[in-house]
Coordinates of C-alpha atoms in Angstrom, one line a residue:
M1 CA 147.5 71.2 66.0
S2 CA 149.9 70.4 68.8
A3 CA 148.7 69.8 72.3
K4 CA 150.7 72.9 73.5
R5 CA 149.1 75.2 70.9
K6 CA 145.6 74.0 71.8
L7 CA 146.4 74.5 75.4
R8 CA 147.5 78.1 74.8
E9 CA 144.3 78.9 72.9
I10 CA 142.1 77.5 75.8
I11 CA 144.0 79.5 78.4
A12 CA 143.8 82.7 76.2
D13 CA 140.0 82.4 75.9
E14 CA 139.8 81.8 79.7
R15 CA 141.9 84.9 80.3
N16 CA 139.6 87.1 78.1
D17 CA 136.5 85.9 79.9
E18 CA 138.0 86.5 83.3
L19 CA 139.2 90.0 82.5
M20 CA 135.7 90.9 81.3
E21 CA 134.2 89.5 84.4
E22 CA 136.3 91.3 86.9
P23 CA 134.7 94.8 86.6
K24 CA 131.3 93.3 87.0
K25 CA 132.3 91.7 90.2
A26 CA 134.0 94.8 91.5
S27 CA 130.9 96.9 90.8
A28 CA 128.4 94.6 92.5
K29 CA 128.6 96.1 95.9
S30 CA 125.2 95.0 96.9
Y31 CA 126.0 91.3 96.3
P32 CA 125.5 89.4 99.5
R33 CA 128.7 88.5 101.4
R34 CA 129.9 84.9 101.2
R35 CA 130.1 83.0 104.4
T36 CA 133.5 81.9 105.4
A37 CA 133.9 78.2 106.4
V38 CA 135.4 77.9 109.8
A39 CA 135.5 74.1 110.1
C40 CA 139.0 72.6 110.8
E41 CA 140.6 70.2 108.4
V42 CA 139.7 67.1 110.5
C43 CA 136.0 68.0 110.6
R44 CA 136.0 68.9 106.9
V45 CA 137.2 65.4 106.0
R46 CA 134.8 63.7 108.4
K47 CA 132.0 66.0 107.1
T48 CA 130.8 66.7 110.6
R49 CA 129.9 70.0 112.4
C50 CA 132.9 71.7 113.9
D51 CA 132.6 73.9 117.0
A52 CA 135.4 76.1 115.6
G53 CA 137.1 76.2 119.0
K54 CA 140.5 77.9 119.2
P55 CA 143.2 76.9 119.3
S56 CA 141.7 73.4 119.0
C57 CA 138.1 72.3 118.3
G58 CA 136.3 69.9 120.6
F59 CA 136.7 66.7 118.4
C60 CA 140.4 67.2 117.9
T61 CA 140.9 67.8 121.6
D62 CA 139.0 64.6 122.4
I63 CA 141.2 62.4 120.2
G64 CA 144.4 64.3 120.9
V65 CA 145.4 65.5 117.4
E66 CA 146.6 68.8 116.1
C67 CA 143.7 71.0 115.0
V68 CA 144.5 73.0 111.8
Y69 CA 142.3 75.7 110.2
R70 CA 142.5 76.5 106.5
L71 CA 144.2 79.9 106.0
P72 CA 143.0 82.4 103.4
N73 CA 145.0 82.3 100.2
D74 CA 145.1 83.7 96.7
W75 CA 142.1 81.7 95.7
D76 CA 139.8 83.2 98.4
R77 CA 136.7 84.3 96.5
G78 CA 135.8 86.8 99.1
R79 CA 138.9 88.9 98.2
A80 CA 138.6 91.2 95.2
R81 CA 141.3 91.0 92.5
S82 CA 142.4 93.5 90.0
P83 CA 142.7 92.6 86.3
F84 CA 146.5 92.7 86.7
E85 CA 146.3 90.2 89.5
A86 CA 144.1 87.9 87.4
L87 CA 146.4 88.2 84.5
E88 CA 149.4 87.2 86.7
R89 CA 147.5 84.3 88.1
L90 CA 146.6 83.0 84.6
E91 CA 150.2 83.4 83.5
R92 CA 151.4 81.3 86.4
R93 CA 148.8 78.7 85.6
L94 CA 149.9 78.7 81.9
G95 CA 153.5 78.2 82.9
T96 CA 152.6 75.3 85.2
L97 CA 150.5 73.6 82.6
E98 CA 153.2 74.0 79.9
E99 CA 155.8 72.4 82.2
K100 CA 153.4 69.4 82.7
V101 CA 152.9 69.1 79.0
D102 CA 156.7 69.2 78.3
L103 CA 157.3 66.6 81.0
A104 CA 154.5 64.3 79.8
S105 CA 155.7 64.4 76.2
A106 CA 159.4 63.8 77.0
K107 CA 158.9 60.1 77.1
D108 CA 155.8 58.0 77.5
D109 CA 157.0 56.0 80.5
S110 CA 158.8 58.8 82.2
A111 CA 156.0 59.6 84.6
I112 CA 155.5 57.2 87.4
A113 CA 152.2 57.5 89.1
T114 CA 151.4 56.7 92.7
H115 CA 148.1 56.4 94.6
P116 CA 148.1 58.7 97.6
S117 CA 145.7 58.2 100.5
P118 CA 142.3 59.9 100.2
F119 CA 143.4 61.8 103.3
S120 CA 146.7 62.9 101.8
H121 CA 146.0 66.6 101.8
L122 CA 146.0 66.5 105.6
S123 CA 149.7 65.8 106.0
Q124 CA 153.0 66.8 104.6
H125 CA 153.9 63.1 104.4
S126 CA 151.5 62.7 101.5
Q127 CA 153.4 64.8 98.9
A128 CA 154.1 63.6 95.4
I129 CA 156.9 61.1 94.8
F130 CA 159.1 63.7 93.1
S131 CA 159.6 66.8 95.1
T132 CA 161.0 68.7 92.1
S133 CA 160.2 68.3 88.5
P134 CA 163.0 66.7 86.4
T135 CA 164.5 69.0 83.9
S136 CA 166.1 66.5 81.5
N137 CA 165.6 63.0 80.2
T138 CA 168.7 61.9 82.1
E139 CA 167.3 63.1 85.4
I140 CA 164.0 61.5 84.6
Q141 CA 165.6 58.1 84.0
Q142 CA 167.8 58.5 87.2
Q143 CA 164.8 59.2 89.4
R144 CA 162.8 56.4 87.7
A145 CA 165.6 53.9 88.4
A146 CA 166.0 55.1 92.0
Y147 CA 162.3 54.9 92.5
L148 CA 162.0 51.3 91.2
H149 CA 165.0 50.3 93.3
R150 CA 163.8 51.7 96.6
A151 CA 160.1 51.5 96.3
S152 CA 159.2 48.9 93.8
F153 CA 156.8 47.4 96.3
T154 CA 154.6 50.6 96.3
S155 CA 153.5 50.9 92.8
S156 CA 150.4 49.1 91.4
S157 CA 150.4 51.1 88.2
H158 CA 153.9 49.8 87.2
P159 CA 154.6 46.5 89.1
L160 CA 157.8 44.7 88.6
P161 CA 157.6 41.9 86.1
E162 CA 158.0 39.2 88.8
F163 CA 155.2 40.6 90.8
S164 CA 151.8 40.7 89.2
F165 CA 149.6 39.8 92.2
R166 CA 146.3 41.5 92.9
Q167 CA 146.4 44.5 95.3
T168 CA 143.9 46.5 97.3
R169 CA 144.3 50.2 97.0
G170 CA 146.3 50.3 100.3
E171 CA 148.5 47.5 99.2
A172 CA 149.5 49.4 96.1
A173 CA 151.5 51.6 98.5
V174 CA 152.5 49.1 101.2
A175 CA 154.7 46.0 101.6
R176 CA 152.1 43.9 103.4
P177 CA 153.0 40.2 103.8
N178 CA 150.4 37.5 103.2
L179 CA 150.1 33.9 102.2
L180 CA 150.1 34.6 98.5
A181 CA 152.8 37.3 98.1
F182 CA 155.2 39.7 99.7
A183 CA 157.3 42.3 97.8
C184 CA 160.0 42.8 100.4
P185 CA 161.4 46.3 100.6
P186 CA 165.2 46.7 100.5
F187 CA 165.6 47.7 104.1
I188 CA 164.3 44.3 105.4
N189 CA 166.7 41.4 105.2
A190 CA 164.2 38.8 103.8
N191 CA 163.2 37.3 100.4
S192 CA 160.2 38.3 98.4
W193 CA 157.7 35.7 97.3
D194 CA 154.8 35.3 94.9
D195 CA 152.8 32.1 95.0
T196 CA 149.8 33.5 93.1
E197 CA 150.3 31.3 90.1
E198 CA 150.7 28.2 92.2
F199 CA 147.7 29.1 94.3
Y200 CA 145.4 29.5 91.3
D201 CA 146.8 26.4 89.6
D202 CA 145.9 24.4 92.7
E203 CA 142.5 25.9 93.0
I204 CA 141.7 25.2 89.3
A205 CA 143.0 21.6 89.5
A206 CA 141.0 21.0 92.8
N207 CA 137.8 22.3 91.2
E208 CA 138.3 19.9 88.2
Q209 CA 138.8 17.0 90.5
L210 CA 135.8 18.0 92.5
Q211 CA 133.6 18.1 89.4
E212 CA 134.7 14.6 88.5
R213 CA 133.9 13.4 92.0
M214 CA 130.5 15.0 92.0
Q215 CA 129.7 13.4 88.7
A216 CA 130.6 10.0 90.0
I217 CA 128.8 10.5 93.4
L218 CA 125.5 11.4 91.6
L219 CA 124.9 7.7 91.0
Q220 CA 124.9 6.9 94.7
P221 CA 121.7 7.0 96.8
L222 CA 121.3 9.7 99.4
D223 CA 120.7 9.1 103.1
L224 CA 117.4 11.1 103.6
S225 CA 116.3 9.4 106.8
R226 CA 114.6 11.8 109.2
K227 CA 117.2 10.9 111.9
T228 CA 120.1 11.9 109.7
T229 CA 118.6 15.0 108.3
R230 CA 117.4 16.3 111.7
Y231 CA 121.0 16.1 112.9
L232 CA 122.2 17.9 109.8
Q233 CA 119.6 20.6 110.1
Q234 CA 120.7 21.2 113.7
S235 CA 124.3 21.5 112.6
F236 CA 123.2 23.9 109.8
V237 CA 121.4 26.2 112.3
S238 CA 124.3 26.2 114.8
N239 CA 127.2 26.6 112.4
F240 CA 125.7 28.7 109.6
L241 CA 122.3 30.2 110.2
R242 CA 123.4 31.8 113.5
W243 CA 126.3 33.4 111.6
M244 CA 124.3 34.4 108.5
P245 CA 120.6 34.5 109.1
I246 CA 119.6 34.8 105.5
C247 CA 116.2 33.3 106.4
D248 CA 114.2 32.5 109.5
L249 CA 114.3 29.1 111.1
Q250 CA 110.7 28.4 110.4
D251 CA 111.3 29.1 106.7
C252 CA 114.0 26.4 106.7
L253 CA 111.7 23.9 108.3
N254 CA 108.9 24.7 105.8
H255 CA 111.3 24.2 102.8
V256 CA 112.4 20.8 104.2
N257 CA 108.9 19.7 104.7
Q258 CA 108.0 20.7 101.1
A259 CA 111.0 18.8 99.8
Y260 CA 109.8 15.6 101.7
G261 CA 106.3 16.2 100.4
C262 CA 107.4 16.2 96.7
N263 CA 110.0 13.3 97.4
F264 CA 112.8 15.8 96.6
D265 CA 111.7 16.4 93.1
S266 CA 114.5 18.0 91.1
A267 CA 112.2 20.6 89.6
N268 CA 111.3 22.0 93.1
L269 CA 113.6 24.7 94.4
S270 CA 112.7 23.8 98.0
S271 CA 114.4 20.4 97.3
C272 CA 117.6 22.2 96.2
F273 CA 117.5 24.4 99.3
S274 CA 117.0 21.5 101.6
L275 CA 119.9 19.5 100.1
L276 CA 122.2 22.5 100.5
I277 CA 121.1 22.7 104.2
F278 CA 122.1 19.1 104.6
A279 CA 125.4 19.6 102.8
V280 CA 126.5 22.6 104.8
G281 CA 125.3 20.9 108.0
A282 CA 127.7 18.0 107.2
V283 CA 130.7 20.1 106.2
S284 CA 130.4 22.5 109.1
D285 CA 130.4 19.7 111.6
G286 CA 133.4 17.9 110.0
H287 CA 136.9 17.6 111.4
I288 CA 139.8 19.6 110.1
G289 CA 141.4 17.8 107.1
E290 CA 138.3 15.6 106.5
E291 CA 137.6 15.4 102.8
L292 CA 134.4 17.4 102.0
P293 CA 131.7 15.8 104.2
G294 CA 128.2 16.1 102.7
L295 CA 129.5 16.1 99.1
D296 CA 126.7 13.7 98.1
Y297 CA 124.0 16.2 99.1
F298 CA 126.0 19.0 97.5
A299 CA 126.4 17.3 94.2
Q300 CA 122.6 16.7 93.8
A301 CA 121.9 20.3 94.8
N302 CA 124.4 21.6 92.3
K303 CA 122.8 19.6 89.5
M304 CA 119.4 21.1 90.4
L305 CA 120.8 24.6 90.7
E306 CA 122.4 24.5 87.3
R307 CA 119.0 24.0 85.7
M308 CA 117.7 27.0 87.6
C309 CA 120.5 29.5 87.0
I310 CA 118.3 31.7 84.8
M311 CA 115.9 32.3 87.7
T312 CA 117.4 35.7 88.5
R313 CA 114.2 37.1 90.1
S314 CA 113.8 34.2 92.5
L315 CA 114.8 35.1 96.1
L316 CA 115.0 31.4 97.0
A317 CA 117.5 30.8 94.2
L318 CA 119.6 33.7 95.6
Q319 CA 119.5 32.0 99.1
C320 CA 120.6 28.8 97.5
R321 CA 123.5 30.6 95.9
V322 CA 124.7 32.0 99.2
I323 CA 124.5 28.5 100.9
Q324 CA 126.3 27.0 97.9
A325 CA 129.1 29.5 98.2
C326 CA 129.4 28.9 102.0
Y327 CA 129.9 25.1 101.4
Y328 CA 133.0 26.0 99.3
H329 CA 133.9 28.6 102.0
F330 CA 133.8 26.0 104.8
S331 CA 135.9 23.7 102.6
I332 CA 138.5 26.6 102.0
R333 CA 137.8 26.4 98.3
S334 CA 138.3 30.2 97.9
V335 CA 138.1 30.6 94.1
Q336 CA 135.0 28.4 93.8
A337 CA 133.4 30.4 96.7
W338 CA 134.3 33.6 94.9
N339 CA 132.7 32.4 91.6
V340 CA 129.4 31.5 93.3
I341 CA 129.1 34.5 95.7
G342 CA 130.1 36.8 92.8
Q343 CA 127.2 35.5 90.7
A344 CA 124.8 35.9 93.7
S345 CA 126.1 39.5 94.2
R346 CA 125.6 40.4 90.6
D347 CA 122.1 39.0 90.7
C348 CA 121.5 41.1 93.9
M349 CA 122.7 44.3 92.1
H350 CA 120.5 43.6 89.1
L351 CA 117.4 43.1 91.3
L352 CA 118.2 46.3 93.3
S353 CA 118.5 48.2 90.1
S354 CA 115.2 47.0 88.8
S355 CA 111.6 47.8 89.8
L356 CA 111.3 44.5 91.7
P357 CA 112.1 45.9 95.2
R358 CA 109.1 48.2 95.1
K359 CA 106.8 45.3 94.2
L360 CA 107.9 43.0 97.0
D361 CA 106.0 42.7 100.3
E362 CA 107.8 43.4 103.6
D363 CA 108.8 39.8 104.2
D364 CA 110.3 39.3 100.8
K365 CA 112.0 42.7 100.9
E366 CA 113.6 41.6 104.2
I367 CA 114.9 38.4 102.6
L368 CA 116.5 40.4 99.8
H369 CA 118.2 42.7 102.3
R370 CA 119.6 39.8 104.3
V371 CA 120.9 38.1 101.2
F372 CA 122.6 41.3 100.1
W373 CA 124.4 41.7 103.4
A374 CA 125.4 38.1 103.5
C375 CA 126.9 38.5 100.0
S376 CA 128.7 41.6 101.1
I377 CA 130.3 40.0 104.2
L378 CA 131.5 36.9 102.3
L379 CA 132.6 38.9 99.2
H380 CA 134.7 41.4 101.3
E381 CA 136.4 38.5 103.1
L382 CA 137.5 36.9 99.9
E383 CA 138.7 40.3 98.6
A384 CA 140.8 40.7 101.7
T385 CA 142.4 37.3 101.5
I386 CA 142.8 36.1 97.9
K387 CA 143.1 39.6 96.4
M388 CA 140.1 39.5 94.1
H389 CA 139.0 42.7 92.4
P390 CA 135.8 44.4 93.7
I391 CA 132.7 43.9 91.6
G392 CA 130.8 47.0 92.7
L393 CA 128.7 45.7 95.6
R394 CA 130.0 48.4 97.9
H395 CA 128.1 51.1 95.9
F396 CA 124.8 49.6 97.1
H397 CA 125.7 49.8 100.8
D398 CA 123.9 53.1 101.3
L399 CA 120.9 52.0 99.4
V400 CA 120.1 48.7 101.2
P401 CA 118.9 49.1 104.8
L402 CA 120.3 46.7 107.5
P403 CA 118.1 43.7 108.1
L404 CA 115.5 43.4 110.9
S405 CA 114.4 40.4 112.9
R406 CA 111.2 38.9 114.2
N407 CA 112.9 36.6 116.7
R408 CA 116.4 35.5 117.9
E409 CA 117.7 39.0 118.0
E410 CA 121.1 37.9 119.3
D411 CA 121.8 36.2 115.9
L412 CA 120.8 39.4 114.1
Y413 CA 123.0 41.5 116.4
Y414 CA 126.0 39.3 115.4
F415 CA 125.0 39.7 111.7
L416 CA 124.9 43.5 112.0
A417 CA 128.2 43.6 114.0
Q418 CA 129.9 41.5 111.4
A419 CA 128.7 43.6 108.5
S420 CA 129.8 46.9 110.1
L421 CA 133.2 45.5 111.2
R422 CA 133.9 44.0 107.8
K423 CA 133.1 47.4 106.2
L424 CA 135.5 49.1 108.6
L425 CA 138.2 46.5 107.9
M426 CA 138.0 46.9 104.1
E427 CA 138.1 50.7 104.4
T428 CA 141.2 50.4 106.6
L429 CA 142.9 48.1 104.1
D430 CA 142.2 50.6 101.4
V431 CA 143.5 53.6 103.2
V432 CA 146.5 52.6 105.3
G433 CA 149.9 52.3 103.5
H434 CA 153.6 53.2 103.4
Q435 CA 155.3 55.0 100.6
R436 CA 159.0 55.6 100.1
G437 CA 159.9 56.1 103.7
Q438 CA 156.7 58.1 104.3
V439 CA 153.6 57.0 106.2
I440 CA 150.9 57.9 103.6
Y441 CA 148.2 58.4 106.2
A442 CA 148.3 61.4 108.5
P443 CA 148.2 60.8 112.3
V444 CA 144.7 62.2 112.3
V445 CA 143.6 59.4 110.0
T446 CA 145.1 56.8 112.3
A447 CA 143.3 58.4 115.3
E448 CA 140.1 58.4 113.3
L449 CA 140.4 54.7 112.4
Q450 CA 141.2 53.8 116.0
H451 CA 138.3 56.0 117.2
Q452 CA 135.8 54.2 114.8
S453 CA 137.1 50.8 115.9
K454 CA 136.7 51.7 119.6
E455 CA 133.2 53.0 118.9
W456 CA 132.3 49.8 117.2
Y457 CA 133.5 47.8 120.2
N458 CA 131.9 50.0 122.8
H459 CA 128.5 49.7 121.1
L460 CA 128.5 45.9 121.0
P461 CA 125.6 44.4 122.9
P462 CA 126.7 42.5 126.1
S463 CA 125.9 39.2 124.5
L464 CA 128.6 39.8 121.8
K465 CA 131.2 41.8 123.7
F466 CA 134.5 39.9 124.1
P467 CA 137.6 40.6 126.2
I468 CA 140.6 42.0 124.3
D469 CA 142.9 39.3 125.4
A470 CA 143.5 35.6 124.6
S471 CA 141.2 34.1 127.2
P472 CA 139.0 31.3 125.8
L473 CA 135.5 32.4 124.8
F474 CA 133.9 29.0 123.9
D475 CA 131.8 30.9 121.3
P476 CA 133.2 30.7 117.7
R477 CA 131.2 33.8 116.6
K478 CA 132.7 36.0 119.4
A479 CA 136.1 34.5 118.8
Y480 CA 135.9 35.5 115.1
L481 CA 134.8 39.0 115.9
R482 CA 137.8 39.3 118.2
I483 CA 140.1 38.1 115.4
Q484 CA 138.9 40.7 113.0
Y485 CA 139.0 43.5 115.6
I486 CA 142.7 42.7 116.4
G487 CA 143.4 42.5 112.7
I488 CA 142.4 46.2 112.2
F489 CA 145.1 47.3 114.6
I490 CA 147.7 45.2 112.8
V491 CA 146.8 46.8 109.5
I492 CA 146.9 50.3 111.0
G493 CA 150.3 49.7 112.8
W494 CA 152.3 47.8 110.1
P495 CA 153.2 50.9 108.1
S496 CA 154.8 52.3 111.3
I497 CA 157.0 49.2 111.5
L498 CA 158.1 49.8 108.0
Q499 CA 158.8 53.5 108.8
V500 CA 161.0 52.5 111.9
L501 CA 162.9 49.9 109.9
E502 CA 163.6 52.2 107.0
L503 CA 164.9 55.0 109.2
G504 CA 167.3 52.5 110.7
A505 CA 167.9 54.3 114.0
T506 CA 168.6 52.0 116.9
W507 CA 166.5 52.6 120.0
D508 CA 168.3 53.8 123.1
E509 CA 167.1 51.9 126.1
G510 CA 165.2 54.2 128.5
S511 CA 164.4 56.9 125.9
E512 CA 160.9 58.0 125.3
L513 CA 159.1 56.4 122.4
S514 CA 158.0 58.5 119.4
P515 CA 154.4 58.3 118.1
V516 CA 155.5 56.1 115.2
Q517 CA 157.4 53.8 117.6
E518 CA 154.3 53.5 119.8
Q519 CA 152.2 52.5 116.8
A520 CA 154.8 49.9 115.8
Q521 CA 154.9 48.5 119.3
Q522 CA 151.1 48.2 119.4
C523 CA 151.2 46.4 116.0
L524 CA 153.6 43.8 117.3
A525 CA 151.6 43.3 120.5
S526 CA 148.5 42.9 118.3
C527 CA 150.3 40.2 116.2
T528 CA 151.2 38.3 119.4
L529 CA 147.6 38.5 120.6
M530 CA 146.3 37.5 117.2
I531 CA 148.3 34.3 117.3
A532 CA 147.2 33.4 120.9
A533 CA 143.5 34.1 120.0
A534 CA 143.7 32.1 116.8
E535 CA 144.4 28.9 118.7
E536 CA 140.7 28.7 119.8
A537 CA 139.3 30.1 116.5
L538 CA 141.1 27.5 114.4
S539 CA 140.4 24.5 116.6
R540 CA 137.6 23.4 114.2
R541 CA 135.9 24.5 111.0
N542 CA 133.7 27.5 111.1
M543 CA 132.6 30.4 108.9
G544 CA 135.7 32.4 109.9
S545 CA 138.4 29.8 109.3
Q546 CA 139.7 31.2 106.1
L547 CA 140.3 34.8 107.3
T548 CA 141.7 33.6 110.6
L549 CA 144.2 31.4 108.7
W550 CA 145.3 34.4 106.6
A551 CA 145.5 36.7 109.7
T552 CA 147.5 34.1 111.7
Y553 CA 150.0 33.7 108.9
V554 CA 150.4 37.5 108.5
S555 CA 151.1 37.7 112.3
L556 CA 153.6 34.8 112.0
T557 CA 155.4 36.6 109.1
V558 CA 155.5 39.9 110.9
G559 CA 157.1 38.2 113.9
L560 CA 159.8 36.6 111.7
L561 CA 160.5 39.8 109.7
T562 CA 161.0 41.8 113.0
Y563 CA 162.7 39.2 115.1
K564 CA 165.8 40.7 116.8
A565 CA 165.6 43.9 114.7
G566 CA 167.7 46.5 116.6
E567 CA 165.4 49.3 115.4
L568 CA 162.5 47.6 117.1
S569 CA 164.3 46.6 120.3
F570 CA 161.8 48.7 122.4
A571 CA 159.2 46.0 121.7
P572 CA 159.7 42.9 123.8
E573 CA 157.9 40.8 121.1
T574 CA 161.0 41.2 118.9
R575 CA 163.2 39.5 121.5
E576 CA 161.0 36.4 122.0
H577 CA 160.0 33.6 119.7
Y578 CA 157.4 31.5 121.6
H579 CA 154.6 33.2 119.7
I580 CA 156.3 32.4 116.4
Q581 CA 156.5 28.8 117.3
N582 CA 152.9 28.7 118.5
A583 CA 151.7 30.2 115.2
Y584 CA 153.7 27.6 113.3
E585 CA 152.1 24.8 115.3
I586 CA 148.5 26.2 114.9
L587 CA 148.9 26.3 111.2
K588 CA 150.3 22.8 110.9
S589 CA 146.8 21.5 111.6
W590 CA 145.7 23.0 108.3
D591 CA 148.7 22.0 106.2
H592 CA 146.5 19.7 104.0
L593 CA 145.7 22.9 102.2
P594 CA 148.5 23.5 99.6
V595 CA 148.6 27.3 100.2
I596 CA 149.2 26.7 103.9
S597 CA 151.7 24.0 103.3
R598 CA 153.8 26.3 101.0
G599 CA 153.5 29.1 103.6
L600 CA 154.7 26.9 106.4
Q601 CA 157.7 25.6 104.4
R602 CA 158.7 29.2 103.8
A603 CA 158.2 30.1 107.5
K604 CA 160.2 27.1 108.5
N605 CA 163.2 28.2 106.4
M606 CA 162.9 31.7 107.9
M607 CA 162.8 30.2 111.4
L608 CA 165.9 28.1 110.8
N609 CA 167.8 31.1 109.3
A610 CA 166.8 33.2 112.4
G611 CA 167.9 30.4 114.8
I612 CA 164.4 29.7 116.1
P613 CA 163.8 26.1 117.1
I614 CA 160.9 24.4 115.2
D615 CA 159.9 22.4 118.3
S616 CA 157.6 24.5 120.4
S617 CA 157.6 22.2 123.4
I618 CA 159.9 24.5 125.4
S619 CA 158.2 26.3 128.2
H620 CA 157.0 29.8 127.8
S621 CA 154.6 32.3 129.4
D622 CA 150.9 31.7 129.6
E623 CA 149.4 33.2 126.5
S624 CA 146.0 33.6 128.1
D625 CA 147.5 36.6 129.9
I626 CA 148.4 38.4 126.6
S627 CA 146.4 41.6 126.0
F628 CA 147.0 45.1 124.8
N629 CA 145.5 48.5 125.6
I630 CA 143.8 50.5 122.9

């Protein structure tokens, strides 16, 4: 039986059922009247109470967006329909379904799918790729060829052969440059690149060399003198535990004392925990470019942890996994960090799905919650940088409460601020995009994302609040929060830059800026501010070094792609190049990393083509004065 015939039979049965049901509905006069929803479209999406104000509700008025109410239509259940109307409606549905079946069966690869924003029903900019259905195979092939030519960078379902890099949901519909890849749209005069294979080749080779070094270093004695280990513990607390308080300070001291008590017996998990503390204390205090400080402690801890990998129920083993991943993270060994934190995250999900959480006392339950949120923070950062696929940890966010604290509340405040900001950043990366000359998010979504970001900033405790400029903070945690906060506005504004460039209209000096031009201008200002703020954040190793490196390179690339673009002449950043030179100099300190070295070589070629001097010794304005208004 063909698909079309089966479809006709299903629709015919549905038609008979609906015709028999109509008289029953018409005769039920005593049936209680249905309530009509009066919430506007914005409040429907946010799932919040709407005050139904006319012509604009209170929330839409506050954020300055158009307030739209849903109009009654043919599908309004409160309106009675005659059997003839129902018959006509079913005939229309049958015709529509038949057209879809014909189109799908014309050729297997004739339908090109796209991934619209979850908010796409709010805007006319989120319509389907094809405004009219093709009526022949020739038209299908013509539209398919035109789509691949003009928007090859938007499709994740059918990527071009030369681009197979991983993408977030937002990147499936946006040409967003990064260290690994950039599928350049045709309206930008630049080359595409894809260094994904080289990046993973380097990571795999580096891991093999690291394993060989660790095997050799296992034969060497460890420096376990109290003087040395006290210094390493102090470095661990300052550079790791204050960023990710997966345990209390007293717990760390107790484990170290237990390790000394058993002479660092390899069968004691406290020994493994203590050696990992020493290793992270050493690597977090090392200089940029220094080759893996603390590797001797790390090698011994790895050997112990390998024998305990089956201890899925052990919370101390989970804590060891997080610290192990962070050693790789400090060393910018992204794939190794992903492997370890991925295993820790899977163990967390297994434990949370079991009966164990109900059996834990309050202290152990708090440890599990802290480990979970530490895994979430680190996992999402790696997802955003090296384009790894999510493993499902986000599904547990609503099930695991945020951690509490018995002391050092400032450290916990940072931990909570980091978790909430990272969640907002990942949601922004997933939603915001650009699609065939259309911004795929409605203005209301942009306003909502900006509103949430401002709410996050406004609710920061005074001890963590930072100025939105490039002034020195002398606090690496606050500097990292500022980097991520600025990054959200770059992600939100980049599609507007693509929109302006694709329209190709040169700006007339003195004319008023359109909303999309204002968004583009704010994105360029954010990139300049990002580069200026990164100088402090990248002056030494810390937990935020990797994401800051990626964000700085994105800002550098955006500056190069928009330099002297006539369509963006309203933004002064497109006429200056000091921030481009500054970004290049900042990243040069990290060119011992192959991925940074390749990116800098590419940026150098782009600077030479644009006539920008590589030497940044020329005088320019004081970057500490750079700021932007939100």
